[in-house]
Short mmCIF file of C-alpha atoms in Angstrom, two decimals:
data_model
loop_
_atom_site.label_atom_id
_atom_site.label_comp_id
_atom_site.label_asym_id
_atom_site.label_seq_id
_atom_site.Cartn_x
_atom_site.Cartn_y
_atom_site.Cartn_z
CA MET A 1 1.16 104.38 -18.17
CA LYS A 2 0.36 100.71 -17.60
CA ILE A 3 -2.89 99.39 -19.06
CA LEU A 4 -4.49 96.03 -18.23
CA ILE A 5 -7.30 94.52 -20.30
CA ILE A 6 -9.26 91.64 -18.76
CA GLY A 7 -11.92 89.70 -20.64
CA THR A 8 -13.18 86.37 -21.92
CA ALA A 9 -12.36 84.69 -25.19
CA ARG A 10 -14.12 86.20 -28.24
CA SER A 11 -14.92 89.49 -26.51
CA GLY A 12 -12.79 91.92 -28.51
CA THR A 13 -9.75 91.99 -26.24
CA THR A 14 -7.26 91.38 -29.05
CA SER A 15 -8.61 94.14 -31.30
CA LEU A 16 -8.73 96.57 -28.38
CA THR A 17 -5.15 95.71 -27.46
CA LYS A 18 -4.02 96.32 -31.03
CA GLY A 19 -6.04 99.53 -31.26
CA LEU A 20 -4.57 100.96 -28.07
CA HIS A 21 -1.07 100.01 -29.16
CA GLN A 22 -1.47 101.72 -32.53
CA SER A 23 -2.94 104.77 -30.84
CA LEU A 24 -0.36 105.05 -28.08
CA GLY A 25 2.63 104.33 -30.29
CA GLU A 26 5.68 102.10 -30.47
CA SER A 27 7.01 103.31 -27.12
CA TYR A 28 4.47 100.94 -25.56
CA SER A 29 5.10 97.22 -25.23
CA VAL A 30 2.32 94.65 -25.64
CA HIS A 31 1.89 91.43 -23.67
CA ARG A 32 -0.91 89.12 -24.81
CA GLU A 33 -2.16 86.33 -22.56
CA PRO A 34 1.04 85.82 -20.58
CA TYR A 35 -0.45 82.88 -18.68
CA ASN A 36 -2.07 81.09 -21.60
CA LYS A 37 -1.07 77.49 -20.98
CA SER A 38 -1.37 76.61 -24.68
CA THR A 39 1.72 78.81 -25.23
CA ARG A 40 3.41 77.94 -21.96
CA THR A 41 6.58 76.54 -23.52
CA TYR A 42 7.17 79.95 -25.05
CA TRP A 43 6.05 82.13 -22.16
CA GLY A 44 7.16 79.94 -19.27
CA LEU A 45 10.45 81.69 -18.48
CA THR A 46 9.20 85.17 -19.36
CA TYR A 47 6.37 85.82 -16.93
CA LEU A 48 7.34 84.06 -13.74
CA TYR A 49 5.01 84.95 -10.91
CA PRO A 50 5.21 87.45 -9.29
CA TYR A 51 5.89 89.51 -12.40
CA VAL A 52 6.52 93.25 -12.28
CA TRP A 53 5.03 94.92 -15.35
CA GLU A 54 7.09 97.68 -16.88
CA ASP A 55 5.98 101.23 -17.55
CA ASN A 56 4.37 101.97 -20.93
CA SER A 57 2.90 98.51 -21.30
CA ILE A 58 -0.42 97.12 -22.48
CA VAL A 59 -1.27 93.72 -21.01
CA LYS A 60 -4.16 91.56 -22.15
CA MET A 61 -5.28 88.72 -19.89
CA LEU A 62 -8.16 86.30 -20.27
CA VAL A 63 -9.99 85.90 -16.98
CA ASP A 64 -9.34 82.17 -16.66
CA GLN A 65 -5.58 82.46 -17.23
CA VAL A 66 -3.99 82.76 -13.81
CA PRO A 67 -0.49 81.57 -12.78
CA THR A 68 -1.68 78.86 -10.39
CA HIS A 69 -0.11 75.46 -9.81
CA HIS A 70 -3.03 73.82 -11.61
CA ASP A 71 -3.10 76.03 -14.70
CA TYR A 72 0.49 77.06 -15.28
CA PRO A 73 3.60 74.93 -15.91
CA PRO A 74 6.34 74.15 -13.39
CA ARG A 75 9.37 76.38 -13.53
CA VAL A 76 12.89 76.46 -12.11
CA THR A 77 12.43 79.80 -10.37
CA GLY A 78 9.42 81.85 -9.35
CA SER A 79 6.30 80.62 -7.62
CA TRP A 80 2.57 80.12 -8.13
CA PHE A 81 -0.32 82.25 -7.05
CA LYS A 82 -2.20 80.45 -4.30
CA GLY A 83 -5.56 82.19 -4.22
CA SER A 84 -8.76 82.56 -6.19
CA THR A 85 -9.08 84.13 -9.62
CA GLU A 86 -10.61 87.30 -8.19
CA GLU A 87 -7.86 87.54 -5.57
CA TYR A 88 -5.22 87.32 -8.29
CA PHE A 89 -6.77 90.09 -10.35
CA MET A 90 -7.24 92.28 -7.27
CA GLU A 91 -3.52 91.89 -6.68
CA VAL A 92 -2.33 92.42 -10.24
CA CYS A 93 -4.65 95.38 -10.85
CA GLU A 94 -2.71 97.34 -8.23
CA GLN A 95 0.23 97.51 -10.65
CA PHE A 96 -1.77 99.23 -13.40
CA ASP A 97 -2.84 102.82 -13.99
CA ARG A 98 -5.81 101.79 -16.11
CA VAL A 99 -7.78 98.55 -15.91
CA ILE A 100 -10.39 97.71 -18.55
CA ILE A 101 -12.75 94.80 -17.91
CA LEU A 102 -14.24 94.06 -21.32
CA LYS A 103 -17.45 92.07 -21.65
CA ARG A 104 -20.01 91.29 -24.33
CA LYS A 105 -23.55 91.97 -23.13
CA ASN A 106 -24.76 89.39 -25.63
CA TYR A 107 -23.69 86.11 -24.04
CA ASN A 108 -25.01 84.10 -26.98
CA ASP A 109 -22.77 85.92 -29.47
CA THR A 110 -19.72 85.06 -27.37
CA LEU A 111 -20.87 81.46 -26.96
CA LEU A 112 -21.48 80.88 -30.68
CA SER A 113 -18.26 82.58 -31.77
CA TYR A 114 -16.14 80.53 -29.37
CA CYS A 115 -17.85 77.22 -30.06
CA HIS A 116 -17.61 77.75 -33.83
CA ALA A 117 -13.87 78.35 -33.48
CA MET A 118 -13.35 75.30 -31.26
CA ASN A 119 -15.45 73.08 -33.52
CA GLU A 120 -13.25 74.15 -36.43
CA VAL A 121 -10.16 73.16 -34.44
CA VAL A 122 -11.64 69.73 -33.72
CA SER A 123 -12.85 69.08 -37.26
CA LYS A 124 -9.91 70.52 -39.18
CA GLY A 125 -7.09 70.41 -36.64
CA LYS A 126 -6.27 74.06 -37.30
CA TYR A 127 -7.99 77.41 -36.90
CA ARG A 128 -6.74 80.97 -37.11
CA TRP A 129 -8.44 82.72 -34.21
CA HIS A 130 -8.10 86.23 -35.53
CA ASN A 131 -9.11 85.78 -39.16
CA ASN A 132 -12.41 86.66 -40.79
CA TYR A 133 -15.02 83.88 -40.81
CA THR A 134 -18.57 83.06 -41.79
CA GLN A 135 -20.57 81.45 -39.03
CA PRO A 136 -23.02 78.68 -39.96
CA GLU A 137 -26.67 79.01 -39.03
CA GLU A 138 -26.39 76.17 -36.51
CA VAL A 139 -23.43 75.93 -34.12
CA ASP A 140 -23.00 72.96 -31.78
CA THR A 141 -22.39 74.34 -28.28
CA SER A 142 -22.69 71.05 -26.41
CA THR A 143 -18.96 70.28 -26.23
CA HIS A 144 -17.35 73.65 -25.56
CA GLY A 145 -20.15 75.83 -24.22
CA TRP A 146 -19.19 75.14 -20.61
CA TYR A 147 -16.02 77.18 -21.05
CA ILE A 148 -17.81 80.43 -21.87
CA GLU A 149 -20.36 79.87 -19.11
CA ARG A 150 -17.53 79.47 -16.61
CA ALA A 151 -15.59 82.44 -17.98
CA TYR A 152 -18.61 84.75 -17.66
CA LYS A 153 -19.09 83.74 -14.03
CA MET A 154 -15.41 84.35 -13.33
CA LEU A 155 -15.49 87.75 -15.02
CA ASP A 156 -18.51 88.78 -12.96
CA LYS A 157 -16.66 87.82 -9.77
CA VAL A 158 -13.56 89.78 -10.81
CA GLN A 159 -15.67 92.85 -11.61
CA LYS A 160 -17.44 92.64 -8.28
CA ALA A 161 -14.19 92.14 -6.35
CA THR A 162 -12.33 95.00 -8.03
CA GLY A 163 -15.26 97.39 -8.29
CA ILE A 164 -14.16 98.37 -11.80
CA PRO A 165 -17.17 98.90 -14.08
CA PHE A 166 -17.50 96.81 -17.21
CA THR A 167 -16.60 98.22 -20.61
CA TYR A 168 -19.04 96.67 -23.06
CA TYR A 169 -18.10 95.30 -26.45
CA GLU A 170 -21.40 96.49 -27.90
CA ASP A 171 -20.51 100.10 -27.00
CA ILE A 172 -16.92 100.44 -28.18
CA TYR A 173 -17.47 98.32 -31.33
CA SER A 174 -20.82 99.93 -32.16
CA GLY A 175 -19.49 102.34 -34.77
CA ASP A 176 -20.79 105.20 -32.62
CA LYS A 177 -17.80 107.51 -32.25
CA THR A 178 -19.33 109.27 -29.25
CA LYS A 179 -19.27 105.98 -27.32
CA VAL A 180 -15.61 105.43 -28.21
CA ASP A 181 -14.85 109.01 -27.17
CA LEU A 182 -16.60 108.39 -23.84
CA PHE A 183 -14.50 105.23 -23.35
CA ILE A 184 -11.32 107.23 -24.02
CA SER A 185 -12.43 110.01 -21.67
CA ASN A 186 -13.53 107.69 -18.86
CA ASN A 187 -10.15 105.97 -18.91
CA ASN A 188 -8.23 109.23 -19.38
CA LEU A 189 -6.26 107.74 -22.28
CA PRO A 190 -3.68 110.04 -23.91
CA ILE A 191 -4.49 109.08 -27.48
CA GLU A 192 -5.78 110.49 -30.74
CA ASN A 193 -9.46 109.55 -30.86
CA ASP A 194 -9.54 109.10 -34.64
CA LEU A 195 -6.93 106.35 -34.54
CA LEU A 196 -8.96 104.28 -32.10
CA HIS A 197 -12.16 104.98 -34.03
CA GLN A 198 -10.56 103.35 -37.06
CA ARG A 199 -9.35 100.29 -35.18
CA LEU A 200 -12.68 99.66 -33.44
CA ASP A 201 -14.77 100.10 -36.58
CA PRO A 202 -17.35 97.27 -36.64
CA LYS A 203 -16.52 96.74 -40.31
CA LEU A 204 -13.31 95.10 -39.08
CA ARG A 205 -15.02 92.48 -36.94
CA TYR A 206 -13.99 88.89 -37.71
CA ARG A 207 -17.49 87.54 -38.23
CA LYS A 208 -18.84 88.57 -41.61
CA THR A 209 -22.42 87.29 -41.32
#
């Protein structure tokens, strides 16, 4: 089975990827943000477009990370995708047995979480994206807020183009096991429910206040 997870930054995609991997087992490979240009020197020769994803793989992509000429580095071989974001995801989704489009209903939570992280990068020069943190009462969104606004619009377009219903962060990370069970059932995932319950427990969320 091939599983694709599409989402925005700070929407739970990393934890879901890890949870599915732990639940499905080591026979599955994991590919996180293959077209993230901040890691392009590492990924550049690994995921040349068009890339054929192998069986038993879990792939996590952020919606704004597409292998276009503008966003992805030059390479010796391979090519660039020459269409819109929604056209790319319509194409790549055809390779996968399960596609999960993950979104937070609460836009403001996503906005504040992302801007807090980016402000930490600017002020301290370093930030560990997947560590626990305490968010201040006031978060400046003036510099980096545009990114989340754009990402949400892109995700809405991808959802509309593919016709795949959203999976909501607030449901699968709610602590309500029946909602996690419904997510597993709706996606026909061959996993032990209890393992995913543990991984998606809201007690494990990064933000502690």
